[in-house]
PDB file of C-alpha atoms in Angstrom:
ATOM      1  CA  UNK A 126      73.444  11.468  77.991  1.00  0.00           C
ATOM      2  CA  UNK A 127      76.831   9.969  78.741  1.00  0.00           C
ATOM      3  CA  UNK A 128      77.957   7.430  76.132  1.00  0.00           C
ATOM      4  CA  UNK A 129      79.685   4.233  77.070  1.00  0.00           C
ATOM      5  CA  UNK A 130      82.783   5.647  75.383  1.00  0.00           C
ATOM      6  CA  UNK A 131      82.675   8.816  77.561  1.00  0.00           C
ATOM      7  CA  UNK A 132      82.289   6.657  80.741  1.00  0.00           C
ATOM      8  CA  UNK A 133      85.120   4.302  79.745  1.00  0.00           C
ATOM      9  CA  UNK A 134      87.429   7.266  78.923  1.00  0.00           C
ATOM     10  CA  UNK A 135      86.659   8.724  82.388  1.00  0.00           C
ATOM     11  CA  UNK A 136      87.697   5.411  83.964  1.00  0.00           C
ATOM     12  CA  UNK A 137      90.908   5.395  81.973  1.00  0.00           C
ATOM     13  CA  UNK A 138      91.653   9.051  82.817  1.00  0.00           C
ATOM     14  CA  UNK A 139      91.150   8.470  86.517  1.00  0.00           C
ATOM     15  CA  UNK A 140      93.301   5.395  86.544  1.00  0.00           C
ATOM     16  CA  UNK A 141      96.074   7.201  84.744  1.00  0.00           C
ATOM     17  CA  UNK A 142      95.810  10.040  87.288  1.00  0.00           C
ATOM     18  CA  UNK A 143      96.724   7.490  89.915  1.00  0.00           C
ATOM     19  CA  UNK A 144      93.419   7.401  91.789  1.00  0.00           C
ATOM     20  CA  UNK A 145      93.586   3.618  92.059  1.00  0.00           C
ATOM     21  CA  UNK A 146      97.184   3.322  93.310  1.00  0.00           C
ATOM     22  CA  UNK A 147      95.852   2.241  96.668  1.00  0.00           C
ATOM     23  CA  UNK A 148      92.245   1.483  97.864  1.00  0.00           C
ATOM     24  CA  UNK A 149      90.659   4.674  99.104  1.00  0.00           C
ATOM     25  CA  UNK A 150      87.313   5.734 100.370  1.00  0.00           C
ATOM     26  CA  UNK A 151      85.045   8.122  98.496  1.00  0.00           C
ATOM     27  CA  UNK A 152      82.060   9.913  99.809  1.00  0.00           C
ATOM     28  CA  UNK A 153      79.631  10.856  97.031  1.00  0.00           C
ATOM     29  CA  UNK A 154      77.045  13.521  97.547  1.00  0.00           C
ATOM     30  CA  UNK A 155      76.522  14.190  93.915  1.00  0.00           C
ATOM     31  CA  UNK A 156      73.183  13.079  92.210  1.00  0.00           C
ATOM     32  CA  UNK A 157      73.409   9.480  91.065  1.00  0.00           C
ATOM     33  CA  UNK A 158      71.690  10.068  87.756  1.00  0.00           C
ATOM     34  CA  UNK A 159      74.686  11.489  86.042  1.00  0.00           C
ATOM     35  CA  UNK A 160      78.392  11.750  86.751  1.00  0.00           C
ATOM     36  CA  UNK A 161      77.815  10.747  90.369  1.00  0.00           C
ATOM     37  CA  UNK A 162      76.912   7.270  89.250  1.00  0.00           C
ATOM     38  CA  UNK A 163      80.131   7.134  87.196  1.00  0.00           C
ATOM     39  CA  UNK A 164      82.066   7.775  90.327  1.00  0.00           C
ATOM     40  CA  UNK A 165      80.218   5.045  92.191  1.00  0.00           C
ATOM     41  CA  UNK A 166      81.183   2.701  89.373  1.00  0.00           C
ATOM     42  CA  UNK A 167      84.831   3.782  89.571  1.00  0.00           C
ATOM     43  CA  UNK A 168      85.085   2.991  93.225  1.00  0.00           C
ATOM     44  CA  UNK A 169      83.205  -0.281  93.082  1.00  0.00           C
ATOM     45  CA  UNK A 170      85.580  -1.527  90.219  1.00  0.00           C
ATOM     46  CA  UNK A 171      88.681   0.043  91.636  1.00  0.00           C
ATOM     47  CA  UNK A 172      88.722  -1.762  95.098  1.00  0.00           C
ATOM     48  CA  UNK A 173      87.899   1.296  97.045  1.00  0.00           C
ATOM     49  CA  UNK A 174      85.040   1.925  99.592  1.00  0.00           C
ATOM     50  CA  UNK A 175      82.125   4.028  98.468  1.00  0.00           C
ATOM     51  CA  UNK A 176      79.877   6.009 100.943  1.00  0.00           C
ATOM     52  CA  UNK A 177      76.787   7.465  99.405  1.00  0.00           C
ATOM     53  CA  UNK A 178      74.776  10.260 101.057  1.00  0.00           C
ATOM     54  CA  UNK A 179      71.120   9.824 100.237  1.00  0.00           C
ATOM     55  CA  UNK A 180      70.710  13.636 100.252  1.00  0.00           C
ATOM     56  CA  UNK A 181      73.139  16.410 101.056  1.00  0.00           C
ATOM     57  CA  UNK A 182      73.410  17.786 104.524  1.00  0.00           C
ATOM     58  CA  UNK A 183      76.623  19.556 105.541  1.00  0.00           C
ATOM     59  CA  UNK A 184      76.537  18.345 109.078  1.00  0.00           C
ATOM     60  CA  UNK A 185      75.958  14.732 108.018  1.00  0.00           C
ATOM     61  CA  UNK A 186      78.830  15.016 105.509  1.00  0.00           C
ATOM     62  CA  UNK A 187      81.222  16.265 108.203  1.00  0.00           C
ATOM     63  CA  UNK A 188      80.108  13.462 110.604  1.00  0.00           C
ATOM     64  CA  UNK A 189      80.565  10.771 107.883  1.00  0.00           C
ATOM     65  CA  UNK A 190      84.035  12.048 106.829  1.00  0.00           C
ATOM     66  CA  UNK A 191      85.154  11.911 110.475  1.00  0.00           C
ATOM     67  CA  UNK A 192      83.551   8.615 111.275  1.00  0.00           C
ATOM     68  CA  UNK A 193      84.820   6.756 108.184  1.00  0.00           C
ATOM     69  CA  UNK A 194      88.189   8.616 107.642  1.00  0.00           C
ATOM     70  CA  UNK A 195      87.146   9.421 104.022  1.00  0.00           C
ATOM     71  CA  UNK A 196      89.987  10.087 101.570  1.00  0.00           C
ATOM     72  CA  UNK A 197      88.092  11.598  98.607  1.00  0.00           C
ATOM     73  CA  UNK A 198      84.910  13.721  98.452  1.00  0.00           C
ATOM     74  CA  UNK A 199      82.820  14.369  95.397  1.00  0.00           C
ATOM     75  CA  UNK A 200      80.773  17.578  95.745  1.00  0.00           C
ATOM     76  CA  UNK A 201      79.302  20.482  93.891  1.00  0.00           C
ATOM     77  CA  UNK A 202      80.832  23.872  94.609  1.00  0.00           C
ATOM     78  CA  UNK A 203      77.610  25.029  96.415  1.00  0.00           C
ATOM     79  CA  UNK A 204      77.990  21.986  98.768  1.00  0.00           C
ATOM     80  CA  UNK A 205      81.510  22.911  99.635  1.00  0.00           C
ATOM     81  CA  UNK A 206      80.277  26.434 100.399  1.00  0.00           C
ATOM     82  CA  UNK A 207      77.524  24.873 102.659  1.00  0.00           C
ATOM     83  CA  UNK A 208      80.192  22.805 104.478  1.00  0.00           C
ATOM     84  CA  UNK A 209      82.352  25.986 105.070  1.00  0.00           C
ATOM     85  CA  UNK A 210      79.340  27.879 106.378  1.00  0.00           C
ATOM     86  CA  UNK A 211      78.052  25.061 108.658  1.00  0.00           C
ATOM     87  CA  UNK A 212      78.283  25.893 112.432  1.00  0.00           C
ATOM     88  CA  UNK A 213      79.980  22.500 113.046  1.00  0.00           C
ATOM     89  CA  UNK A 214      82.709  22.998 110.454  1.00  0.00           C
ATOM     90  CA  UNK A 215      86.304  22.962 111.626  1.00  0.00           C
ATOM     91  CA  UNK A 216      89.145  22.322 109.156  1.00  0.00           C
ATOM     92  CA  UNK A 217      90.366  19.352 111.263  1.00  0.00           C
ATOM     93  CA  UNK A 218      87.114  17.507 110.596  1.00  0.00           C
ATOM     94  CA  UNK A 219      88.259  17.143 106.999  1.00  0.00           C
ATOM     95  CA  UNK A 220      91.906  16.155 107.763  1.00  0.00           C
ATOM     96  CA  UNK A 221      91.514  12.618 106.167  1.00  0.00           C
ATOM     97  CA  UNK A 222      90.478  14.025 102.755  1.00  0.00           C
ATOM     98  CA  UNK A 223      93.253  14.006 100.251  1.00  0.00           C
ATOM     99  CA  UNK A 224      91.304  14.991  97.197  1.00  0.00           C
ATOM    100  CA  UNK A 225      88.107  16.977  96.520  1.00  0.00           C
ATOM    101  CA  UNK A 226      86.361  16.277  93.171  1.00  0.00           C
ATOM    102  CA  UNK A 227      83.893  18.930  92.102  1.00  0.00           C
ATOM    103  CA  UNK A 228      81.606  19.690  89.262  1.00  0.00           C
ATOM    104  CA  UNK A 229      78.207  20.907  88.108  1.00  0.00           C
ATOM    105  CA  UNK A 230      79.160  24.581  88.118  1.00  0.00           C
ATOM    106  CA  UNK A 231      82.167  26.824  88.328  1.00  0.00           C
ATOM    107  CA  UNK A 232      84.024  26.934  91.586  1.00  0.00           C
ATOM    108  CA  UNK A 233      83.956  30.470  93.163  1.00  0.00           C
ATOM    109  CA  UNK A 234      87.610  31.596  93.653  1.00  0.00           C
ATOM    110  CA  UNK A 235      87.009  32.605  97.303  1.00  0.00           C
ATOM    111  CA  UNK A 236      85.475  29.121  98.080  1.00  0.00           C
ATOM    112  CA  UNK A 237      88.372  27.275  96.371  1.00  0.00           C
ATOM    113  CA  UNK A 238      91.033  29.471  98.076  1.00  0.00           C
ATOM    114  CA  UNK A 239      89.491  28.987 101.438  1.00  0.00           C
ATOM    115  CA  UNK A 240      89.066  25.161 101.236  1.00  0.00           C
ATOM    116  CA  UNK A 241      92.649  24.802  99.939  1.00  0.00           C
ATOM    117  CA  UNK A 242      94.054  27.072 102.657  1.00  0.00           C
ATOM    118  CA  UNK A 243      92.220  25.227 105.411  1.00  0.00           C
ATOM    119  CA  UNK A 244      92.899  21.773 104.156  1.00  0.00           C
ATOM    120  CA  UNK A 245      96.517  21.911 103.065  1.00  0.00           C
ATOM    121  CA  UNK A 246      97.010  18.124 102.745  1.00  0.00           C
ATOM    122  CA  UNK A 247      94.079  17.988 100.189  1.00  0.00           C
ATOM    123  CA  UNK A 248      94.225  18.543  96.421  1.00  0.00           C
ATOM    124  CA  UNK A 249      91.477  19.463  93.954  1.00  0.00           C
TER     125      UNK A 249
END
């Protein structure tokens, strides 16, 4: 259970990291019952645009990022792995993403290295 204090501190930490310096777009593929809903609240209160995937599909994710020029993606490491393995994946399809937010499990070093190498304008 996330306390109100924990959620508020997450908002402050994100604001201090500069996430809200300009309106950005976030695509959230994380479950909405936990931290994913916190991200949704951040974007709704921070002036950004939030895109929510009802369920995760790597092809639909790639299509949405391209169609909406998404700046920030919130994913689990396994989802990033599925994107990299998808037959329609090409690094240029993720060129609008500036930041990847990930959680729920440790990030495999090979997956992190590959996504960083292939999307140089992005940060994690």
